Coordinates of N, CA and C in Angstrom, one line a residue:
M1 N 0.5 -1.3 -0.1 CA 0.1 -0.1 0.1 C 0.8 1.0 0.0
F2 N 0.6 2.2 -0.9 CA 1.2 3.2 -0.9 C 0.8 4.1 0.4
N3 N 2.1 5.1 0.6 CA 2.3 6.0 2.0 C 2.2 7.4 1.1
F4 N 0.2 7.7 1.6 CA 0.3 8.9 0.7 C 0.5 10.4 1.6
K5 N 1.5 9.8 2.6 CA 1.2 11.0 3.9 C 2.5 12.1 3.4
Q6 N 2.4 13.7 3.8 CA 3.3 14.1 2.5 C 4.7 13.8 2.8
K7 N 5.5 14.3 2.3 CA 7.1 14.2 2.3 C 7.5 13.1 3.3
D8 N 7.7 12.2 3.1 CA 8.5 11.1 3.6 C 9.7 11.4 4.0
D9 N 10.3 12.1 5.1 CA 11.7 12.6 4.9 C 12.8 11.8 5.9
E10 N 12.6 10.1 6.0 CA 13.0 8.6 6.7 C 14.4 8.7 5.5
F11 N 13.8 8.9 4.2 CA 14.9 8.6 3.3 C 16.0 9.6 4.1
F12 N 16.3 10.4 3.9 CA 17.4 10.9 4.7 C 18.2 10.4 5.3
D13 N 17.5 10.0 6.8 CA 18.1 9.4 7.5 C 19.1 7.9 7.0
L14 N 17.7 7.1 6.2 CA 18.4 6.0 5.7 C 19.8 6.5 5.0
F15 N 19.7 7.8 3.9 CA 21.0 7.7 2.7 C 21.9 8.1 3.9
L16 N 21.8 8.7 5.0 CA 23.0 8.9 5.9 C 23.9 7.5 6.8
E17 N 22.4 6.5 7.2 CA 23.4 5.4 7.3 C 24.0 5.0 6.6
S18 N 23.9 5.1 5.0 CA 24.7 4.6 4.1 C 25.7 4.8 3.5
A19 N 26.0 6.2 4.0 CA 27.4 7.3 3.6 C 27.9 7.0 4.8
K20 N 27.4 6.4 5.7 CA 28.4 6.2 6.6 C 28.9 5.1 6.6
F21 N 28.5 4.1 5.9 CA 28.9 2.7 6.1 C 30.3 3.1 4.9
F22 N 30.0 3.6 4.4 CA 30.5 3.7 3.1 C 32.5 4.7 3.6
H23 N 32.1 5.4 4.3 CA 33.5 6.0 5.6 C 33.6 4.6 5.9
T24 N 32.8 4.2 6.9 CA 33.2 3.3 7.8 C 34.4 2.1 7.1
G25 N 33.7 1.6 6.2 CA 34.7 0.7 4.8 C 36.4 1.5 4.7
A26 N 35.8 2.9 4.1 CA 37.3 2.9 4.0 C 38.5 3.6 5.2
L27 N 37.8 3.5 6.5 CA 38.5 3.0 7.8 C 39.3 1.7 7.9
V28 N 38.4 1.0 7.1 CA 38.8 -0.5 7.2 C 40.1 -0.5 6.6
L29 N 39.9 0.1 5.2 CA 40.7 0.2 4.3 C 42.2 0.7 4.5
D30 N 42.1 1.5 6.2 CA 43.3 2.6 6.1 C 43.8 1.7 7.1
D31 N 42.9 1.0 8.0 CA 43.5 -0.4 9.0 C 44.8 -1.3 8.5
V32 N 44.2 -1.6 7.6 CA 45.2 -2.3 6.4 C 46.4 -1.6 5.7
M33 N 46.4 -0.7 5.6 CA 47.5 0.5 5.6 C 48.4 0.3 6.5
K34 N 47.7 0.5 7.1 CA 48.4 0.9 8.7 C 48.7 -0.3 8.7
D35 N 48.8 -1.7 8.9 CA 49.3 -2.6 9.6 C 48.6 -3.7 8.0
Y36 N 49.1 -4.5 7.5 CA 48.7 -5.1 6.2 C 48.5 -6.7 7.0
T37 N 49.0 -7.2 7.8 CA 48.9 -8.5 8.5 C 47.2 -8.6 8.6
T38 N 46.9 -7.5 8.9 CA 45.2 -7.8 9.3 C 44.7 -7.7 8.2
A39 N 45.1 -7.7 6.7 CA 44.1 -7.7 6.1 C 43.0 -9.1 5.9
S40 N 43.4 -10.4 6.2 CA 42.4 -11.4 6.2 C 41.2 -10.7 7.2
K41 N 41.4 -10.6 8.4 CA 40.7 -10.1 9.6 C 39.9 -9.1 8.7
K42 N 40.2 -8.3 8.5 CA 39.9 -6.4 7.6 C 38.6 -7.2 7.0
V43 N 39.2 -8.3 6.1 CA 38.3 -8.5 5.1 C 36.7 -9.4 5.2
E44 N 36.6 -10.1 6.3 CA 35.5 -10.2 7.0 C 34.5 -9.2 7.6
E45 N 35.6 -7.8 8.0 CA 34.6 -6.6 8.9 C 34.2 -6.1 7.9
I46 N 34.7 -5.9 6.2 CA 34.1 -5.3 4.7 C 33.0 -6.2 4.9
N47 N 33.1 -7.3 4.7 CA 31.8 -7.9 4.8 C 30.6 -7.7 5.1
R48 N 31.3 -7.6 6.4 CA 30.2 -7.3 7.4 C 29.0 -6.1 6.7
I49 N 30.2 -5.2 6.8 CA 29.5 -3.6 6.4 C 29.0 -3.8 5.4
E50 N 29.3 -5.2 4.3 CA 28.2 -4.4 3.0 C 27.6 -5.0 3.1
H51 N 27.2 -5.8 4.0 CA 25.8 -7.2 3.9 C 25.0 -5.7 4.8
E52 N 25.7 -5.1 5.6 CA 24.8 -4.1 6.6 C 24.3 -2.8 5.5
A53 N 25.2 -2.3 4.9 CA 25.0 -1.5 3.8 C 23.8 -1.9 2.8
D54 N 24.2 -3.5 2.3 CA 23.1 -3.9 1.4 C 21.5 -3.9 1.9
A55 N 21.5 -4.0 2.7 CA 20.2 -4.3 4.0 C 19.5 -2.5 3.8
I56 N 20.2 -1.5 4.0 CA 20.2 -0.2 4.0 C 19.8 -0.1 2.5
N57 N 20.5 -0.3 2.0 CA 19.7 -0.3 0.6 C 18.9 -0.4 -0.1
D58 N 18.2 -1.6 0.4 CA 17.2 -2.4 0.7 C 15.8 -2.0 1.0
R59 N 16.5 -1.3 2.2 CA 15.1 -0.7 2.9 C 14.9 0.9 1.7
I60 N 15.6 1.5 1.2 CA 15.7 2.5 0.6 C 14.2 2.3 -0.6
I61 N 15.1 1.1 -1.4 CA 14.8 0.7 -2.8 C 13.2 0.2 -1.8
D62 N 13.1 -0.4 -1.3 CA 11.3 -1.4 -0.4 C 10.6 0.3 -0.8
K63 N 11.1 1.2 0.5 CA 10.3 2.3 0.7 C 9.8 3.0 -0.3
L64 N 10.7 3.4 -1.0 CA 10.8 4.3 -2.5 C 9.4 3.7 -2.9
N65 N 9.6 2.2 -3.1 CA 8.6 1.9 -4.1 C 6.9 1.8 -3.4
L66 N 6.5 2.2 -2.0 CA 5.5 1.9 -1.4 C 5.2 3.5 -1.1
T67 N 6.3 4.4 -0.9 CA 5.6 6.3 -1.0 C 5.6 6.4 -2.1
F68 N 4.6 7.6 -2.2 CA 3.9 8.0 -2.9 C 4.3 9.4 -3.4
I69 N 4.5 10.2 -2.1 CA 5.3 11.5 -1.9 C 6.1 11.2 -1.7
T70 N 7.5 11.5 -2.6 CA 9.0 11.6 -1.7 C 9.3 13.4 -1.9
P71 N 10.5 13.4 -0.9 CA 11.0 14.1 -0.8 C 11.9 14.8 -1.9
I72 N 12.9 14.2 -2.4 CA 13.4 14.6 -3.8 C 12.5 13.6 -5.2
D73 N 13.0 13.7 -6.0 CA 12.8 12.9 -7.0 C 13.3 11.5 -7.1
R74 N 11.8 10.8 -7.4 CA 12.1 9.4 -7.5 C 13.8 8.9 -7.5
E75 N 13.6 9.2 -9.1 CA 15.1 8.6 -9.9 C 16.4 9.3 -9.1
D76 N 16.5 10.4 -8.3 CA 17.6 10.7 -7.6 C 17.6 9.8 -6.3
I77 N 16.4 9.6 -6.1 CA 16.5 8.6 -4.4 C 17.5 7.0 -4.7
Y78 N 16.9 7.0 -6.0 CA 17.1 5.6 -6.6 C 18.6 5.8 -7.0
A79 N 19.3 6.5 -7.5 CA 20.5 6.6 -8.3 C 21.5 6.7 -6.7
L80 N 20.8 8.4 -5.8 CA 21.9 8.2 -4.6 C 21.9 6.9 -4.1
A81 N 20.7 6.1 -3.4 CA 21.0 5.3 -2.6 C 21.8 3.8 -3.0
N82 N 22.2 4.0 -4.8 CA 22.8 2.8 -5.2 C 24.1 3.4 -5.2
D83 N 24.5 4.4 -5.6 CA 26.0 5.1 -5.5 C 26.4 4.9 -4.1
L84 N 25.2 5.0 -3.3 CA 26.4 4.8 -1.5 C 26.5 3.4 -1.5
D85 N 25.6 2.5 -2.5 CA 26.1 1.2 -2.2 C 26.6 0.6 -2.9
D86 N 27.0 1.4 -3.9 CA 27.9 0.6 -5.0 C 29.8 1.2 -4.0
G87 N 29.8 2.2 -3.3 CA 31.0 2.5 -3.0 C 31.8 1.6 -1.6
V88 N 30.8 0.7 -0.9 CA 31.1 0.1 -0.2 C 31.4 -1.1 -0.6
D89 N 30.8 -1.4 -1.9 CA 31.2 -2.8 -2.7 C 32.2 -2.6 -3.6
L90 N 33.2 -1.4 -4.3 CA 33.9 -0.7 -4.3 C 35.2 -1.0 -3.5
L91 N 34.8 -0.6 -2.4 CA 36.3 -0.8 -1.0 C 36.0 -2.4 -0.3
Q92 N 35.4 -3.2 -0.9 CA 35.0 -4.1 0.0 C 36.0 -5.6 -1.4
G93 N 36.0 -4.8 -2.4 CA 36.8 -5.4 -3.7 C 38.3 -5.2 -3.4
I94 N 38.3 -3.6 -3.2 CA 39.8 -3.3 -3.0 C 40.5 -4.2 -1.8
L95 N 39.3 -4.2 -1.0 CA 40.4 -5.2 0.4 C 40.2 -6.8 -0.2
Q96 N 39.0 -7.5 -0.4 CA 39.8 -9.0 -0.6 C 40.7 -8.7 -2.0
R97 N 41.3 -7.7 -3.2 CA 42.4 -8.2 -3.5 C 42.9 -8.1 -3.1
Y98 N 43.7 -7.0 -2.0 CA 44.7 -7.2 -1.1 C 45.4 -8.0 -0.8
D99 N 44.0 -8.7 0.5 CA 44.2 -9.9 0.4 C 44.3 -12.0 0.0
M100 N 43.5 -11.7 -1.4 CA 43.9 -12.5 -2.2 C 45.0 -12.4 -2.7
Y101 N 45.9 -11.2 -3.2 CA 46.6 -11.2 -3.9 C 48.0 -11.4 -2.5
R102 N 47.6 -11.5 -1.4 CA 49.1 -11.6 -0.3 C 49.9 -10.0 -0.8
M103 N 49.2 -8.8 -0.4 CA 50.3 -7.9 -1.3 C 51.1 -7.5 -0.4
G104 N 51.3 -7.6 1.1 CA 52.3 -7.2 1.6 C 52.7 -5.4 2.0
K105 N 53.2 -5.0 2.7 CA 53.4 -3.8 3.0 C 53.4 -2.9 1.7
P106 N 52.3 -1.9 2.0 CA 51.8 -1.5 0.8 C 52.7 -0.2 0.2
M107 N 53.0 0.4 -1.0 CA 52.9 1.0 -1.8 C 52.7 2.4 -0.9
P108 N 54.1 3.8 -1.0 CA 53.2 5.2 -0.4 C 51.9 5.5 -1.6
G109 N 52.1 5.3 -2.5 CA 51.2 5.8 -3.1 C 49.7 5.0 -3.1
A110 N 49.7 3.6 -2.9 CA 48.0 3.0 -2.3 C 47.6 4.1 -0.8
I111 N 49.0 4.3 0.1 CA 48.4 4.3 1.8 C 48.2 6.5 1.4
N112 N 48.6 7.1 0.4 CA 47.9 8.3 0.1 C 46.9 8.5 -0.5
L113 N 46.2 7.3 -1.1 CA 45.2 6.9 -1.8 C 44.1 6.6 -1.2
T114 N 44.5 6.0 -0.4 CA 43.3 5.4 0.6 C 43.3 7.1 1.9
K115 N 43.9 7.6 1.9 CA 43.7 8.8 2.9 C 42.9 9.9 2.5
L116 N 43.1 9.8 1.0 CA 42.0 10.5 0.0 C 40.6 9.8 0.3
L117 N 41.0 9.1 0.1 CA 39.0 8.1 0.7 C 38.4 8.2 1.5
L118 N 39.2 8.3 3.1 CA 39.0 8.6 4.4 C 38.3 10.1 4.3
S119 N 38.9 11.1 3.4 CA 38.7 12.4 3.3 C 37.4 12.7 2.4
S120 N 38.0 11.9 1.6 CA 36.5 11.7 0.6 C 34.6 11.5 1.1
T121 N 35.4 10.4 2.1 CA 34.1 9.4 2.2 C 33.1 10.4 3.5
E122 N 34.5 10.8 3.8 CA 34.2 12.1 5.2 C 33.4 13.3 4.7
E123 N 33.8 13.4 3.9 CA 33.0 15.0 3.1 C 31.5 14.1 2.4
V124 N 31.3 13.0 2.4 CA 30.3 12.5 1.4 C 29.6 12.7 2.8
V125 N 29.4 12.3 3.8 CA 28.8 11.9 5.0 C 28.2 13.6 5.4
R126 N 29.3 13.9 5.6 CA 28.7 15.9 5.5 C 27.7 16.6 4.5
A127 N 28.2 15.7 3.2 CA 27.2 16.3 2.8 C 25.9 15.9 2.7
V128 N 25.7 14.6 2.8 CA 24.4 14.0 3.2 C 23.6 14.2 4.4
S129 N 24.1 14.8 5.3 CA 23.4 14.8 6.2 C 23.0 16.6 6.1
Y130 N 23.2 17.2 5.1 CA 22.6 18.3 4.9 C 21.7 18.4 3.9
L131 N 21.5 17.3 3.5 CA 20.2 16.7 2.5 C 18.6 17.1 2.7
E132 N 18.7 17.1 4.0 CA 17.3 17.2 4.8 C 16.8 18.7 4.2
N133 N 17.6 19.8 4.3 CA 17.1 20.9 3.8 C 17.7 21.1 3.1
I134 N 18.1 21.3 1.8 CA 19.0 21.6 0.7 C 19.1 23.0 0.3
R135 N 17.8 23.5 0.5 CA 18.3 25.0 0.3 C 18.2 26.0 1.9
K136 N 18.5 25.5 2.7 CA 19.3 26.2 3.4 C 20.3 25.6 3.7
N137 N 21.3 24.5 3.2 CA 22.2 23.8 3.3 C 22.8 24.0 2.0
Q138 N 22.5 24.9 0.9 CA 23.3 24.2 -0.5 C 24.6 24.5 -0.2
V139 N 25.2 25.7 0.6 CA 26.1 26.1 0.8 C 27.5 25.0 1.4
Q140 N 27.3 24.1 2.1 CA 27.3 23.8 2.7 C 28.0 21.9 2.0
I141 N 26.6 21.6 1.0 CA 26.3 20.2 0.3 C 27.7 20.7 -0.5
L142 N 27.5 22.0 -1.3 CA 28.3 22.3 -2.5 C 30.1 22.2 -1.8
D143 N 30.2 22.6 -0.7 CA 31.3 22.4 -0.2 C 32.2 21.7 -0.3
A144 N 31.3 20.6 0.4 CA 31.8 19.6 0.2 C 32.0 18.8 -1.0
S145 N 30.7 19.0 -1.8 CA 31.4 18.4 -3.0 C 32.6 18.6 -3.8
H146 N 32.8 20.4 -3.4 CA 33.9 20.7 -4.2 C 35.0 20.3 -3.6
K147 N 34.8 19.9 -2.6 CA 36.4 19.1 -1.7 C 36.3 17.8 -2.3
I148 N 35.3 16.8 -3.0 CA 35.3 15.8 -3.3 C 36.0 15.8 -4.0
E149 N 35.8 17.0 -5.2 CA 36.4 17.0 -6.3 C 38.1 17.3 -6.3
R150 N 38.7 18.0 -5.4 CA 39.7 18.4 -4.9 C 40.8 17.2 -4.6
Y151 N 39.8 16.3 -3.7 CA 40.4 14.8 -3.5 C 40.4 13.7 -5.1
E152 N 39.4 14.1 -5.9 CA 40.1 12.7 -6.9 C 41.2 13.6 -8.2
S153 N 41.0 14.7 -7.6 CA 42.3 15.4 -8.9 C 43.8 14.6 -8.3
E154 N 43.7 14.8 -6.9 CA 45.2 14.6 -6.3 C 45.4 13.4 -6.5
G155 N 44.4 12.9 -6.1 CA 44.8 11.5 -6.4 C 44.6 10.9 -7.8
D156 N 44.4 11.8 -9.0 CA 44.7 10.9 -10.3 C 46.2 11.2 -10.7
L157 N 46.9 12.3 -9.7 CA 48.3 12.7 -9.7 C 49.0 11.3 -8.7
I158 N 48.8 11.3 -8.1 CA 49.7 10.4 -7.1 C 49.2 8.9 -7.8
Y159 N 48.2 8.5 -8.2 CA 47.6 7.6 -9.0 C 48.8 7.2 -10.6
R160 N 48.7 8.2 -11.2 CA 50.2 8.8 -12.4 C 51.1 8.7 -12.4
S161 N 51.5 8.7 -11.1 CA 53.2 9.0 -10.2 C 53.4 7.8 -10.3
E162 N 52.5 6.9 -9.3 CA 52.8 5.1 -8.7 C 52.9 4.6 -9.7
V163 N 51.7 4.6 -10.9 CA 52.0 3.7 -11.7 C 53.5 4.0 -12.7
A164 N 53.9 5.4 -13.2 CA 54.7 5.1 -13.8 C 56.7 4.9 -13.0
Y165 N 56.0 4.8 -11.3 CA 57.4 4.5 -10.6 C 57.2 2.7 -10.9
L166 N 55.6 2.5 -11.0 CA 56.2 0.5 -10.8 C 56.6 0.2 -12.4
F167 N 56.5 0.8 -13.5 CA 56.7 0.7 -14.3 C 58.1 0.5 -14.7
E168 N 59.0 1.6 -14.4 CA 60.3 2.5 -14.3 C 61.1 1.1 -13.4
N169 N 60.7 0.7 -12.3 CA 61.4 0.5 -11.6 C 61.2 -1.1 -10.7
E170 N 59.9 -1.9 -11.1 CA 59.4 -3.1 -10.8 C 60.0 -4.0 -11.7
K171 N 60.7 -4.9 -11.3 CA 61.0 -5.6 -12.5 C 60.4 -7.1 -12.4
D172 N 59.7 -7.5 -11.2 CA 58.9 -9.0 -11.2 C 57.1 -8.4 -12.0
P173 N 56.9 -8.9 -13.1 CA 55.6 -8.8 -13.6 C 54.6 -9.4 -12.7
I174 N 54.5 -9.8 -11.8 CA 53.5 -10.5 -10.9 C 53.7 -9.3 -10.4
E175 N 54.3 -8.8 -9.5 CA 54.4 -7.6 -8.7 C 53.5 -6.6 -9.5
L176 N 54.0 -6.2 -10.3 CA 53.8 -4.9 -10.7 C 52.4 -5.5 -11.5
I177 N 51.8 -5.9 -12.0 CA 50.5 -6.4 -12.2 C 49.6 -6.3 -11.0
R178 N 49.7 -6.7 -10.0 CA 49.1 -6.8 -8.8 C 48.7 -5.3 -7.9
W179 N 49.9 -4.8 -8.0 CA 50.1 -3.2 -7.5 C 49.1 -2.5 -8.6
K180 N 49.2 -3.0 -9.7 CA 49.0 -1.7 -10.5 C 46.8 -2.3 -10.4
D181 N 47.2 -3.1 -10.6 CA 45.3 -3.1 -9.9 C 44.8 -2.8 -8.7
V182 N 45.0 -3.1 -7.6 CA 44.8 -2.2 -6.2 C 44.8 -0.5 -6.8
L183 N 46.0 -0.2 -7.5 CA 46.2 0.7 -7.2 C 44.8 1.4 -8.5
E184 N 44.6 1.0 -9.5 CA 43.6 1.3 -10.1 C 42.5 1.2 -8.9
Q185 N 41.7 0.3 -8.2 CA 40.7 0.2 -7.9 C 40.9 1.0 -6.3
L186 N 41.6 1.6 -6.4 CA 41.6 2.6 -5.7 C 41.5 4.5 -6.3
E187 N 41.6 4.4 -7.3 CA 41.4 5.8 -8.1 C 39.9 5.4 -8.4
D188 N 39.7 4.1 -9.3 CA 38.5 4.2 -9.1 C 37.1 4.6 -8.3
T189 N 37.3 4.1 -6.9 CA 36.7 4.2 -6.1 C 36.8 5.8 -5.6
L190 N 37.8 6.6 -6.2 CA 37.9 8.2 -5.5 C 37.0 8.8 -6.4
D191 N 37.1 8.4 -7.9 CA 36.1 8.6 -8.8 C 34.7 8.5 -8.9
H192 N 34.8 7.3 -8.0 CA 33.3 7.1 -8.0 C 32.6 8.2 -6.7
C193 N 33.9 8.8 -5.4 CA 33.3 9.8 -4.6 C 33.1 11.1 -5.6
E194 N 33.4 11.2 -6.5 CA 33.8 12.3 -7.3 C 32.1 12.4 -8.0
L195 N 31.6 11.3 -8.6 CA 30.4 10.7 -9.0 C 29.4 11.0 -7.8
I196 N 29.8 10.8 -6.8 CA 28.4 11.2 -5.8 C 28.0 12.5 -5.8
A197 N 29.5 13.4 -5.9 CA 29.6 14.3 -5.3 C 29.1 15.4 -6.6
D198 N 29.1 15.1 -7.8 CA 28.1 15.5 -9.1 C 27.1 15.4 -8.9
M199 N 26.1 14.3 -8.3 CA 25.2 14.3 -8.5 C 24.3 14.8 -7.4
L200 N 24.8 14.9 -6.2 CA 24.5 16.1 -4.8 C 24.5 17.1 -5.2
R201 N 25.5 18.0 -6.3 CA 25.4 18.6 -7.1 C 24.2 19.3 -7.9
G202 N 23.7 17.9 -8.4 CA 22.8 18.4 -9.4 C 21.1 18.0 -8.8
V203 N 21.3 18.0 -7.3 CA 20.4 18.0 -6.6 C 20.1 19.3 -6.2
V204 N 21.1 19.7 -5.6 CA 21.2 20.9 -5.3 C 20.7 21.9 -6.3
M205 N 21.3 21.7 -7.6 CA 20.6 22.9 -8.7 C 18.7 22.5 -8.9
K206 N 18.6 21.2 -8.5 CA 17.2 21.2 -8.7 C 16.2 22.1 -8.1
Y207 N 16.5 22.1 -6.3 CA 15.7 22.1 -4.7 C 16.7 22.9 -4.8
A208 N 17.1 24.0 -4.7 CA 18.0 25.4 -3.7 C 17.4 26.5 -5.0

């Protein structure tokens, strides 16, 4: 049965929960960069986080299907919910690779990219926390989005520099392939943060 009451703001609480799972996943990845011997244990942790994030995403989609009047456009709710959930999936993939490849001590570039992911996901949480009143909080949302863009640009430079270093200095082709894959996944996850930032800016343009 449809919920016909005036705009249901519970969506924003669920978005915030989802964004926090994204940031928590980045914290888990950072733990591995600090102590790579914990990788197997941390894979179990990210698997649990991913499962909980999926449950939140399911709640959002179920609620969307049952809500007649939504606080923002239905397609925006659907896209944001899935993008936040996909972010956790990307982090899960990085950690699984790290463990599966038996990566060992992380490259400086991997550590730095992870730090940028921590900062980016923190800004995702901040931006999402302001969505409930877009018109009032448009400056804060846009500020967080711009910061994410800057982190992504920094990440591009680090990624290119680290891959260049690999091809110039790494003589073991297997080691080169493993690290290049992990670095690509880290950079892709930063790109995904920028995708979320772009979407949030679009939402501000619609409703502010």
